[in-house]
Coordinates of C-alpha atoms and ligand atoms in Angstrom, one line a residue:
X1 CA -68.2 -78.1 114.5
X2 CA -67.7 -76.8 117.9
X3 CA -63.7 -76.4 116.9
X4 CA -64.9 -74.1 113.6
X5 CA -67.7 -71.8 115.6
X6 CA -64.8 -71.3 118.4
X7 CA -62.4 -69.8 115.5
X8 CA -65.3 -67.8 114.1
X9 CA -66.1 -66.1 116.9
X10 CA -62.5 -65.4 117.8
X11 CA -62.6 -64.4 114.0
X12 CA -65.3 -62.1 114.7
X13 CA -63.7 -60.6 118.3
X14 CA -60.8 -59.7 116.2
X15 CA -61.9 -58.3 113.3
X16 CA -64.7 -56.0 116.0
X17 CA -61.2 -55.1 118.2
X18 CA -59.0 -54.1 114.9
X19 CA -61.9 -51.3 114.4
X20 CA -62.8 -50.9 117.5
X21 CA -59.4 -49.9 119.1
X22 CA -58.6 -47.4 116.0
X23 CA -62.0 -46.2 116.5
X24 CA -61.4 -45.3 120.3
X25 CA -57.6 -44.4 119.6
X26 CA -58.8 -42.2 116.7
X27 CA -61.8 -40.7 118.1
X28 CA -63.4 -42.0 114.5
X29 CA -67.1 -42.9 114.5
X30 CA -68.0 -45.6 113.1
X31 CA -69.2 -44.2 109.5
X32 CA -65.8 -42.6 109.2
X33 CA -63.7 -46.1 109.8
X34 CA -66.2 -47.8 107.3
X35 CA -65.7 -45.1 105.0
X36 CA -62.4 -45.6 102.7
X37 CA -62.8 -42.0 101.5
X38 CA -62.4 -40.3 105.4
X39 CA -59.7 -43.2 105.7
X40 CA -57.3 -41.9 103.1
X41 CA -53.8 -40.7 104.8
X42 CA -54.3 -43.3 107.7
X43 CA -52.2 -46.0 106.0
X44 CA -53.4 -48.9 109.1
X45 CA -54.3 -51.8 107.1
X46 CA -56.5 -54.4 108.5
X47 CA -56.6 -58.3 107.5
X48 CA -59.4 -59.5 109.7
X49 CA -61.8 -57.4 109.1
X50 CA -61.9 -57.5 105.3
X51 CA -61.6 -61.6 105.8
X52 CA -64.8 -61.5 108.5
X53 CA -66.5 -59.3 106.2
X54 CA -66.1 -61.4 102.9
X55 CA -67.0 -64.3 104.3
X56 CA -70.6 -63.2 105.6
X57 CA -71.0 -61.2 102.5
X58 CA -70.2 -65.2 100.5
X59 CA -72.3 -66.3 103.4
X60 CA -75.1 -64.0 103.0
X61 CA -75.1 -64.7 99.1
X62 CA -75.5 -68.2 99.6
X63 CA -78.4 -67.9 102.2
X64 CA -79.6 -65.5 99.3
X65 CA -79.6 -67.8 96.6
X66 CA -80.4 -71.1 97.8
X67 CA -83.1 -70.1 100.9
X68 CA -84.6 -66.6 99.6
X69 CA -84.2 -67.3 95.8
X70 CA -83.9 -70.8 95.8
X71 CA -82.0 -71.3 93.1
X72 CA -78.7 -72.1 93.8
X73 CA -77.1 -72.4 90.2
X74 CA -78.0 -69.2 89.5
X75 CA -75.5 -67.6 92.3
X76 CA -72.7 -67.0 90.3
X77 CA -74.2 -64.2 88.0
X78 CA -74.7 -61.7 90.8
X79 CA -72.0 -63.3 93.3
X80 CA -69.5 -61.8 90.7
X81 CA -70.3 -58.1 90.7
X82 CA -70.7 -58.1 94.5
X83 CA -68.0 -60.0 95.5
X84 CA -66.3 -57.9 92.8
X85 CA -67.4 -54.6 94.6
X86 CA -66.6 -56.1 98.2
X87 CA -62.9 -56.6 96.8
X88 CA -62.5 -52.9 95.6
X89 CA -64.2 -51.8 98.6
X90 CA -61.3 -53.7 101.1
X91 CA -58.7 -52.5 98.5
X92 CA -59.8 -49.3 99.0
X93 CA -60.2 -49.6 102.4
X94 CA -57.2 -51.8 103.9
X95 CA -55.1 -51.7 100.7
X96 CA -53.4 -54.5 98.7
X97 CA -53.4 -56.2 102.2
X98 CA -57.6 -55.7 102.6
X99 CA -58.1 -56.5 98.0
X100 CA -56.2 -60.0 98.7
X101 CA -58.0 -60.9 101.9
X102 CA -61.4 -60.4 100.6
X103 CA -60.1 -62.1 97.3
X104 CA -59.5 -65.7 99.7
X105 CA -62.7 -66.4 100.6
X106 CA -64.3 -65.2 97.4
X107 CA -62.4 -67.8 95.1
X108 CA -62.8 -70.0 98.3
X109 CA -66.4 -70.0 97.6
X110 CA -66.3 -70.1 93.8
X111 CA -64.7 -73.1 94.4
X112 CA -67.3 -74.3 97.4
X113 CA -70.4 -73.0 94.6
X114 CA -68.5 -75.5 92.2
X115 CA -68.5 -78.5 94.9
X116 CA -71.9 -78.2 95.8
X117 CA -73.2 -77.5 92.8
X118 CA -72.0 -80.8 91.7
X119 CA -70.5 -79.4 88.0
X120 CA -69.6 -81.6 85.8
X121 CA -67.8 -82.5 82.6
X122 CA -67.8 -79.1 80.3
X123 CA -69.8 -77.1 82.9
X124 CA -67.5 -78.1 85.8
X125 CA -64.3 -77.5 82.9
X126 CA -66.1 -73.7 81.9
X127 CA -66.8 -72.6 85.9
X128 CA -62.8 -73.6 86.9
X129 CA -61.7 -71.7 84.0
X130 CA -64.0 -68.7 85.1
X131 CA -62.9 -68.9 88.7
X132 CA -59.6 -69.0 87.4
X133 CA -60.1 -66.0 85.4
X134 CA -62.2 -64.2 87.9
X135 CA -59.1 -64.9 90.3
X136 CA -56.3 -62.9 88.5
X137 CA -58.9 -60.1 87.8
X138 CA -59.7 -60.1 91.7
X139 CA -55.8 -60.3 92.2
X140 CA -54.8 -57.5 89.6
X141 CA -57.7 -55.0 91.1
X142 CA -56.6 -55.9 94.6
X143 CA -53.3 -55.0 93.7
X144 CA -54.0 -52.2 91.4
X145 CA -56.7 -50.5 93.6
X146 CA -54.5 -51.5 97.2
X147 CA -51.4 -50.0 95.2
X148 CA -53.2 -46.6 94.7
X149 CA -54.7 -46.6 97.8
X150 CA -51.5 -46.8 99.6
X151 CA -49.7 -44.6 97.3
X152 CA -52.5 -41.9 98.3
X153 CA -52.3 -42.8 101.7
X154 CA -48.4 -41.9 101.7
X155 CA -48.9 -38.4 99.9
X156 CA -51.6 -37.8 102.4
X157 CA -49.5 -38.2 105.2
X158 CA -46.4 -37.0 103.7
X159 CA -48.8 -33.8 102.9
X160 CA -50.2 -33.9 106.8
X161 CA -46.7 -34.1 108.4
X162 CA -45.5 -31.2 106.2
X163 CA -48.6 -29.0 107.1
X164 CA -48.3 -30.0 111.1
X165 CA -45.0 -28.9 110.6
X166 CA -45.7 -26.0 109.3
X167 CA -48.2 -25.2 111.9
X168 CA -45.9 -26.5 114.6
X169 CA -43.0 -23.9 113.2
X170 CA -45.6 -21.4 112.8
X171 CA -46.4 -21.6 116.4
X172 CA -42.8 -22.0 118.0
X173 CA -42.0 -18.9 115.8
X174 CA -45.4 -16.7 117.5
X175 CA -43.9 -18.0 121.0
X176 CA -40.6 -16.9 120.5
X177 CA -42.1 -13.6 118.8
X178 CA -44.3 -13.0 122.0
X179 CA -40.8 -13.8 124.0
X180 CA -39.0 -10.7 122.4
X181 CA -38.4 -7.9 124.3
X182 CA -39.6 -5.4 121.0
X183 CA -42.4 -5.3 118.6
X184 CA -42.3 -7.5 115.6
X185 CA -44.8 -6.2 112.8
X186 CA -45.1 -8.4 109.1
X187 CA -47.1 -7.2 106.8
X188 CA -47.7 -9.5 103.9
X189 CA -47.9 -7.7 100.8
X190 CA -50.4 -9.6 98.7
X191 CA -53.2 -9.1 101.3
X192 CA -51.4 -6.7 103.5
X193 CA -52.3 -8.4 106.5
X194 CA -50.5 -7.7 109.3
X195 CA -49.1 -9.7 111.8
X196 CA -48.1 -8.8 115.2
X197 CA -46.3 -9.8 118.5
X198 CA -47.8 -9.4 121.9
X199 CA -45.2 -6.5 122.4
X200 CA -45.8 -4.2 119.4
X201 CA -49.3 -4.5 120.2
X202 CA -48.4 -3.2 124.3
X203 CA -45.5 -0.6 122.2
X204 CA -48.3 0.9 119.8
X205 CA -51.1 0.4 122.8
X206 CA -53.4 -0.9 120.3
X207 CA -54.6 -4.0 118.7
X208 CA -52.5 -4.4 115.3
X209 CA -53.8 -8.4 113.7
X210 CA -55.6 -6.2 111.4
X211 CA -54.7 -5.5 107.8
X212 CA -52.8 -2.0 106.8
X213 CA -55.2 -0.5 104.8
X214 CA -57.3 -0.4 107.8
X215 CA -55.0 0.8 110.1
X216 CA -54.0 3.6 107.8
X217 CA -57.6 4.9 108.2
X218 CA -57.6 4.4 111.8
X219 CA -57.5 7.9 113.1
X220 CA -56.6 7.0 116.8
X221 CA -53.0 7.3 116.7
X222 CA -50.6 9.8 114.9
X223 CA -46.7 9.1 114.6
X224 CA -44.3 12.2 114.8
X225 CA -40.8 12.9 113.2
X226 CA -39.5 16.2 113.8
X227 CA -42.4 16.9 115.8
X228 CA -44.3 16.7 112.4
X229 CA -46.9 14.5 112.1
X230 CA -46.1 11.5 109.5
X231 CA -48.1 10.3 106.8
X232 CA -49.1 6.9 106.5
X233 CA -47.1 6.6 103.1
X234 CA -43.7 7.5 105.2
X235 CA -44.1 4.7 107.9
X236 CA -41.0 2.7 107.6
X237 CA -42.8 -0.3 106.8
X238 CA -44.7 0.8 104.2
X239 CA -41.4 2.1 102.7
X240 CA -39.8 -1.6 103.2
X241 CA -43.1 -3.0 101.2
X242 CA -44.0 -0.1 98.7
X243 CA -40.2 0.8 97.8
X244 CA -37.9 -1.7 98.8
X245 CA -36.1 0.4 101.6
X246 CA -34.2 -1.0 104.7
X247 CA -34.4 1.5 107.4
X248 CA -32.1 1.6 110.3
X249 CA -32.5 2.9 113.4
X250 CA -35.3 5.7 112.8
X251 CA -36.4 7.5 115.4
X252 CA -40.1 8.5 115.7
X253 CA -42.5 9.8 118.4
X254 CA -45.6 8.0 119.0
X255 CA -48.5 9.2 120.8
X256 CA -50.1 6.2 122.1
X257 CA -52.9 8.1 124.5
X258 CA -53.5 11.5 125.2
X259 CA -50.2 12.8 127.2
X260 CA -48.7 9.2 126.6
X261 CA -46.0 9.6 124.1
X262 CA -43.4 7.4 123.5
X263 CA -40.2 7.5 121.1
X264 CA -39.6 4.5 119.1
X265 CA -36.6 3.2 117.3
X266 CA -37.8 1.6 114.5
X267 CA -36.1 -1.1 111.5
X268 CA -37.9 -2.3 108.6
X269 CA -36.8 -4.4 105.5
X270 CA -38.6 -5.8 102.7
X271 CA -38.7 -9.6 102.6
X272 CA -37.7 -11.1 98.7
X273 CA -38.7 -14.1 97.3
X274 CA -36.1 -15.7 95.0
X275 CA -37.1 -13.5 92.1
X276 CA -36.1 -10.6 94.3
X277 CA -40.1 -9.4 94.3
X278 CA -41.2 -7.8 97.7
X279 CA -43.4 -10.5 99.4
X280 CA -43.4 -8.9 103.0
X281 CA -41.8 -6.2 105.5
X282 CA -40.6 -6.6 108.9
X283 CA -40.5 -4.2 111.5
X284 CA -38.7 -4.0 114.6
X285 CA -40.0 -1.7 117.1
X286 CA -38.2 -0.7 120.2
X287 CA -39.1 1.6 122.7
X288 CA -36.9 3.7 123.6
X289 CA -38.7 6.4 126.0
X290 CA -36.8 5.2 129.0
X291 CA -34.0 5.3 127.3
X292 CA -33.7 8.9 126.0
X293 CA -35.3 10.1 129.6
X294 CA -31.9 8.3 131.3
X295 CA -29.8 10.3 128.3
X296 CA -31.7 13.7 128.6
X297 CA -30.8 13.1 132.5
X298 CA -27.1 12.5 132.1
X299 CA -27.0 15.3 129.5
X300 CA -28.3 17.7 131.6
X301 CA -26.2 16.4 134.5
X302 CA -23.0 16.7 132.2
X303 CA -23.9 20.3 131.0
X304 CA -24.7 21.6 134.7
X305 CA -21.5 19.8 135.9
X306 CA -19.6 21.2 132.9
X307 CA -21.0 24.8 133.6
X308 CA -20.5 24.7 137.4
X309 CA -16.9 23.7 136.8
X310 CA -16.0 26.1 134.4
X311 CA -16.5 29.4 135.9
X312 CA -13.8 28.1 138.9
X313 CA -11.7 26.6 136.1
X314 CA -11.3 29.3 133.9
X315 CA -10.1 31.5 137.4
X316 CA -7.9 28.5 138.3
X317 CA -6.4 29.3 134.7
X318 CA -6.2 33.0 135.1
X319 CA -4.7 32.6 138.4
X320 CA -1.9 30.2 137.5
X321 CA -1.0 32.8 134.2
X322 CA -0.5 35.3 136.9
X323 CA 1.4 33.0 139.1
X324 CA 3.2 32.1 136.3
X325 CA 4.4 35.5 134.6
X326 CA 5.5 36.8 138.0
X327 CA 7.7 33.4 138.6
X328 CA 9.0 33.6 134.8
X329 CA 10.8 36.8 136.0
X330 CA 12.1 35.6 139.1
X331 CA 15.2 33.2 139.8
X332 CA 13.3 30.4 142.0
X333 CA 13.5 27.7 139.2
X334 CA 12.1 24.9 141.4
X335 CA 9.1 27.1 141.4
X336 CA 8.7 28.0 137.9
X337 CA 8.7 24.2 137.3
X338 CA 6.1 23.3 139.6
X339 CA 4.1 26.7 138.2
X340 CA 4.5 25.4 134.4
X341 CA 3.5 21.7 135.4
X342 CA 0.5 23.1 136.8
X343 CA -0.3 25.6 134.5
X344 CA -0.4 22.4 131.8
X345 CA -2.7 20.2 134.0
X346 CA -4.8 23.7 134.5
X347 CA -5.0 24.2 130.4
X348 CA -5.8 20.4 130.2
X349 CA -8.7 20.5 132.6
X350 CA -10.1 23.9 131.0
X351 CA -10.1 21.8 127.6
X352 CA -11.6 18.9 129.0
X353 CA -14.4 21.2 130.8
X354 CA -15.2 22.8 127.8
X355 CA -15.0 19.7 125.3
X356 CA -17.6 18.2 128.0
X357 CA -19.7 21.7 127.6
X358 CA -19.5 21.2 123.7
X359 CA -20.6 17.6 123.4
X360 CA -23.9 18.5 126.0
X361 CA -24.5 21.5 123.5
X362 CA -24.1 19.4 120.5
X363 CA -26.7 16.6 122.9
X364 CA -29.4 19.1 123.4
X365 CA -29.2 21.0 119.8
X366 CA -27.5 23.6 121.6
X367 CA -24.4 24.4 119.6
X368 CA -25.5 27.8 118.0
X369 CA -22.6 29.5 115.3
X370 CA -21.5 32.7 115.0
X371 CA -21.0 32.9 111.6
X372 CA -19.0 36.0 110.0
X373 CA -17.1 35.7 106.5
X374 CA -13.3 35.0 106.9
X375 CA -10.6 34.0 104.8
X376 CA -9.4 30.0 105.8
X377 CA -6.5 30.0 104.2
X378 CA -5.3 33.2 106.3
X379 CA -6.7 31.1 109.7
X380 CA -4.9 28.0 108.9
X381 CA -1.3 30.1 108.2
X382 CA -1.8 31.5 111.1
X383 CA -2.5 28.7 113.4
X384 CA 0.3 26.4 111.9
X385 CA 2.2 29.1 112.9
X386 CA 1.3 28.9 116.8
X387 CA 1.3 25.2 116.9
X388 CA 5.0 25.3 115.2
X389 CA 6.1 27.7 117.6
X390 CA 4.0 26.1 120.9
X391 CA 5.8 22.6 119.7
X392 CA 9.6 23.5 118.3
X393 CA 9.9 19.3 118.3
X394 CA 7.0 19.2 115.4
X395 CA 8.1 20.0 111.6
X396 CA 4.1 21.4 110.5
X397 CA 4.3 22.3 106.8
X398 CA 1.5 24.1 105.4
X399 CA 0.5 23.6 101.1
X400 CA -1.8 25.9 99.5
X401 CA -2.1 29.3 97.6
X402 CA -5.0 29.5 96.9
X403 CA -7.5 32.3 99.0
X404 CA -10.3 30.5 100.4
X405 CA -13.2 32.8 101.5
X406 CA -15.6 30.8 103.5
X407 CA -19.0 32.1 105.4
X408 CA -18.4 30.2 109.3
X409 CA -17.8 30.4 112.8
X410 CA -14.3 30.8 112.9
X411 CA -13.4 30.0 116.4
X412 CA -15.6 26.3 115.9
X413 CA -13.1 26.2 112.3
X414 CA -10.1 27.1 114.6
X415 CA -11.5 24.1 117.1
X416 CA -12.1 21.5 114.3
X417 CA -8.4 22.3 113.3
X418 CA -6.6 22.4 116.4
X419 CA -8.1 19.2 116.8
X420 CA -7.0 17.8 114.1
X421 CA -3.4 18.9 114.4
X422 CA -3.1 18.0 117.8
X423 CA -4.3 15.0 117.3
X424 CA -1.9 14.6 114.8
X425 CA 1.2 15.0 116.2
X426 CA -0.5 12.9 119.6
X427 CA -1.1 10.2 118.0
X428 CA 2.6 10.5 115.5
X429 CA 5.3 9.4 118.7
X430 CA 8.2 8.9 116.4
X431 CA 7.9 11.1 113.8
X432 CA 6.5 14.4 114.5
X433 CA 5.9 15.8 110.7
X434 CA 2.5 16.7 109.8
X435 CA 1.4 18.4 106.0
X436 CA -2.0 20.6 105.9
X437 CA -2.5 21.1 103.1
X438 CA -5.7 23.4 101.5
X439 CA -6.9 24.1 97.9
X440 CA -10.8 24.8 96.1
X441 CA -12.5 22.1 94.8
X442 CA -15.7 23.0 93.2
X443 CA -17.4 26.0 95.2
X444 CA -16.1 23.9 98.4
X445 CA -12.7 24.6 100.5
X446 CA -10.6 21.1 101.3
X447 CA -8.3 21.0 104.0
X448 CA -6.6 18.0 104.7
X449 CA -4.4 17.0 107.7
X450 CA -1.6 14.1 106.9
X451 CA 0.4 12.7 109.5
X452 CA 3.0 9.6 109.5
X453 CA 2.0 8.3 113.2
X454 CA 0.4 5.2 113.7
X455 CA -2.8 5.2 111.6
X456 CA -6.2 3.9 112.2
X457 CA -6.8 0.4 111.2
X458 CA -10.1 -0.2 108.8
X459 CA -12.7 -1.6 111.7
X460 CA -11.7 1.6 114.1
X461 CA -11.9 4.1 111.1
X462 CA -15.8 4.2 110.8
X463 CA -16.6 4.7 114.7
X464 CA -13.9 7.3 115.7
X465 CA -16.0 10.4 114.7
X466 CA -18.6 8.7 117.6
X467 CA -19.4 10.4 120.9
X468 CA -16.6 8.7 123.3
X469 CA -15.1 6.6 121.0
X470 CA -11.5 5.7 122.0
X471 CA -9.0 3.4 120.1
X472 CA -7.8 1.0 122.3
X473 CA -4.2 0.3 121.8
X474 CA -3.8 -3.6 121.9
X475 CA 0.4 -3.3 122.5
X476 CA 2.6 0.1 123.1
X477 CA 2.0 3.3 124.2
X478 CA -1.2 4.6 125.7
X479 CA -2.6 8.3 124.8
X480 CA -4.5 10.1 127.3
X481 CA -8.0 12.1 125.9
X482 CA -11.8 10.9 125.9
X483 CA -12.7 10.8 122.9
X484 CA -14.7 13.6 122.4
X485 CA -12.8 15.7 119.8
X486 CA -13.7 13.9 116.9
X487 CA -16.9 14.0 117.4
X488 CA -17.4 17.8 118.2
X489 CA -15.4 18.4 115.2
X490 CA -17.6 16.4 112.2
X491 CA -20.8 18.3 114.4
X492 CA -18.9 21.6 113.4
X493 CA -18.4 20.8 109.9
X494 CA -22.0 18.6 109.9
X495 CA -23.6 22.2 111.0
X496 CA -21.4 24.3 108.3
X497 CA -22.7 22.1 105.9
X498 CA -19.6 20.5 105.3
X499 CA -18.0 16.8 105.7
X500 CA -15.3 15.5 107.2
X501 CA -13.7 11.7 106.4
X502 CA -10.3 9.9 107.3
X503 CA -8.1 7.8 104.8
X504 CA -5.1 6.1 107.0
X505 CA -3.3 3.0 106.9
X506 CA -1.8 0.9 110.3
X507 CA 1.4 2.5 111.1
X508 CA 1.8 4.4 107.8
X509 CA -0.3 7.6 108.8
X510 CA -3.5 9.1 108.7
X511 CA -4.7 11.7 106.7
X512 CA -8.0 14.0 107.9
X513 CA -10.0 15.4 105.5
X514 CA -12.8 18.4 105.9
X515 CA -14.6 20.5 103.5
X516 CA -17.1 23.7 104.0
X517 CA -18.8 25.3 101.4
X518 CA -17.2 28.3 99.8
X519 CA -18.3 32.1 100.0
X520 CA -18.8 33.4 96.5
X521 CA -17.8 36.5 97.0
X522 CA -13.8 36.4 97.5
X523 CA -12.8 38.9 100.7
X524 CA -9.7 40.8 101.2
X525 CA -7.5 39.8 104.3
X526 CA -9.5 40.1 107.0
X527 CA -8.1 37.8 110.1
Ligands
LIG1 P1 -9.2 11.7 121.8 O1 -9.4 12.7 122.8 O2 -9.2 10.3 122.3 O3 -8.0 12.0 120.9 P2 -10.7 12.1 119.4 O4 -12.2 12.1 119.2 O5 -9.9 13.2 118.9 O6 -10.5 11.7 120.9 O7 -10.1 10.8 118.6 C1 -10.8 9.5 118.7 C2 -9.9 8.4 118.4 O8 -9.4 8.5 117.1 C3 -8.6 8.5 119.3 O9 -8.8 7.7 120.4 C4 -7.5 7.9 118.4 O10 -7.4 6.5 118.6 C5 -8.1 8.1 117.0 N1 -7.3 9.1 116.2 C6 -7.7 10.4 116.1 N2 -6.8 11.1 115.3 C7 -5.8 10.2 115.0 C8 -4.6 10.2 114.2 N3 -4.2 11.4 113.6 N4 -3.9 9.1 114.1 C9 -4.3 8.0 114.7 N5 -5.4 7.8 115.4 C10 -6.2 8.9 115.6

């Protein structure tokens, strides 16, 4: 006696510290363990407690029947639907582990109704066939119910790990957002709501988690291109959602306060689902105030240095043509050569001055034509000419008949071609042959200049018409210049309202290409 109260109370300990400890571990209250429906996803399956818990429910019933009811034959009829309801309840609850617990000690007490009761002969035969019966029910809902339950339980948790994952990505992606040194803007496009980094929100001075229809009626900012003020409709990321567009590197003005106004670079690109439909846009936003002040600064310094340096130049130049003239005539030959060496290094530093001049112009919109109307097929005879004669090594052959009248400045054409011839025969160290050729396409001029020197290998081809781009020769000879020339040149034709392109192959050649638009009136000679 003393032996079986010692293993039900430890019974009882157990089955109060298997819900106690998920109960303080799981901050649950108590109605949510006892509650299989706030339970589902939490796949912890107790044995005690649906085994303490069946056994005072068979104990309770039997209290019930023979001391409350006092009849004790008649226990059977409603111990069946409750014990039935106590096994779905643990199934439920604790899963096929919790339905075949509470399914022990209810055919346990079938069988101890059966005992006491003293059955016997066909009454004794009928109740072991219904316990029997009642036994594979209680087995096949335990298992049924239990299976369910647990098969719930996985989805659940499968469905929660997804989701904290989810939220866990969703917040490692904010931190690094906030991390970035430029705004991030996403708008979605089925609500447009916008989300935003900590830095396009301190870029755009303003709070942004907001959704775009509201902040296109917000009235307290206005964005700038051309110093014109831009319409909602032409932000770049409404472009990126509304129409698809990727935009690259646009430049706007923003004025964030009054006298506060910043310039931003700004990227967009819609975001496509596997249909290719538009479910987003991103924006990058950079700003680049700082940035453009440090330019402006170096401009200016570069056109101020240029300008101080060329009024001493161009006398350096004028002096050394005198020096030079007079020592042409006389016999002091030592001198002449020192005279001529100078006089090159003099004409190279007046070129460099005044290619430094050009590219600050260009810089600060500067560059201003003269245009007149000239014939370009007359200019280009003419200046093959020179540059055969200046260079007796070069073979220059110039193609064309046709008279080209074009509307230009023609000492900036004269540039853009010099340019291209000298560079040319610089960059051609063996063979020193160069074709220019010129004809009418359409109501443009083409002139192109083809070379056999080294070429320009595929990678290099797209940046060379950039401000200071140099090729760097990996083996070989070097070439002297800062790249500069190139640049000046597609600004010339950009401003004529013309284009310029190379087509050139590694060590086969390169061939330069420039158009401007034709006058339509043809002129006679006029160069
Ligand atoms: P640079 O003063 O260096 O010649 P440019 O702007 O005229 O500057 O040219 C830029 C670069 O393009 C050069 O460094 C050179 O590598 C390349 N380049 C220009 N013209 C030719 C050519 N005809 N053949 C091969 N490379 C050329």
């Amino acid at each position: 006696m003393a032996a079986s109260f010692t293993f039900f109370t430890n019974l009882w300990y157990y089955a109060v510290t298997s819900m106690v400890i998920p109960l303080h571990s799981g901050k649950q209250t108590l109605l949510n363990y006892l509650n299989p429906i706030s339970r589902l996803g939490i796949r912890k399956y107790s044995f005690i407690f649906p085994l303490l818990c069946t056994v005072v429910v068979c104990v309770g019933l039997e209290l019930f029947s023979t001391k409350i009811l006092a009849k004790p034959t008649a226990t059977g009829m409603y111990a069946i639907f409750v014990l039935l309801g106590t096994i779905i309840y643990f199934a439920f609850h604790d899963g096929i582990k919790g339905g075949l617990t509470a399914t022990l000690p209810t055919v346990g007490y079938y069988i101890y109704i059966i005992v006491t009761r003293k059955y016997e002969g066909r009454q004794l035969v009928v109740a072991l066939e219904t316990t029997l019966i009642l036994a594979i029910v209680y087995i096949f809902l335990a298992v049924i119910i239990g299976w369910l339950k647990q098969s719930l339980d996985r989805v659940i948790e499968q469905e929660t790990v997804a989701r904290m994952d989810a939220e866990n990505g969703q917040l490692r992606l904010q931190t690094i957002l906030n991390q970035l040194p430029v705004g991030v803007l996403l708008v979605d496009s089925k609500n447009l709501k916008i989300e935003a980094n900590t830095q396009a929100e301190l870029i755009l001075g303003r709070r942004i988690r907001t959704d775009l229809k509201t902040l296109r009626k917000s009235k307290n900012h206005l964005s700038l291109k051309n110093a014109k003020p831009l319409d909602p409709q032409d932000w770049p990321i409404v472009r990126a959602l509304h129409k698809g567009e990727t935009i690259v590197s646009e430049q706007i003005e923003y004025i964030r306060k009054e006298d506060d106004v910043v310039s931003l670079r700004i990227n967009a690109a819609p975001i496509r689902n596997r249909n290719k439909e538009i479910i987003a846009a991103v924006s990058i936003i950079d700003d680049i105030t700082q940035e453009k002040e440090l330019e402006k600064r170096k401009d200016d310094f570069v056109n101020m240095a240029s300008h101080e340096l060329k009024t001493p130049i161009t006398s350096l130049k004028l002096y050394v043509e005198s020096l030079f003239s007079q020592l042409k005539k006389s016999p002091d030959e030592r001198g002449l050569k020192t005279v001529t060496g100078l006089k090159n290094q003099v004409e190279r530093l007046h070129e460099l001055v005044n290619e430094l001049l050009d590219v600050s112009q260009i810089q600060t919109g500067k560059l201003h034509l003269k245009k007149e109307v000239f014939r370009l097929d007359e200019l280009l005879a003419e200046l093959v000419d020179t540059m055969q004669y200046s260079r007796p090594d070069s073979q220059i052959k110039l193609i064309g008949k046709t008279p080209l009248t074009v509307f230009g400045d023609k000492f900036r054409i004269y540039q853009v071609f010099i340019n291209l011839l000298t560079n040319a025969l610089k960059y051609s160290p063996t063979n020193k042959k160069v074709i220019v050729r010129y004809k009418k396409a359409g109501q443009r001029a083409i002139v192109t200049v083809q070379d056999f020197g080294i070429g320009i290998d595929k990678q290099q081809r797209k940046k060379i018409f950039e401000r200071l781009y140099q090729v760097i020769p990996t083996s070989g000879k070097s070439y002297t210049g800062l790249g500069m020339g190139l640049y000046i040149s597609q600004q010339i034709i950009k401003k004529h309202h013309g284009s310029i392109w190379v087509r050139s192959e590694k060590n086969k050649g390169s061939t330069f290409c420039f158009t401007l638009p034709l006058k339509k009136q043809p002129l006679r000679s006029n160069v």
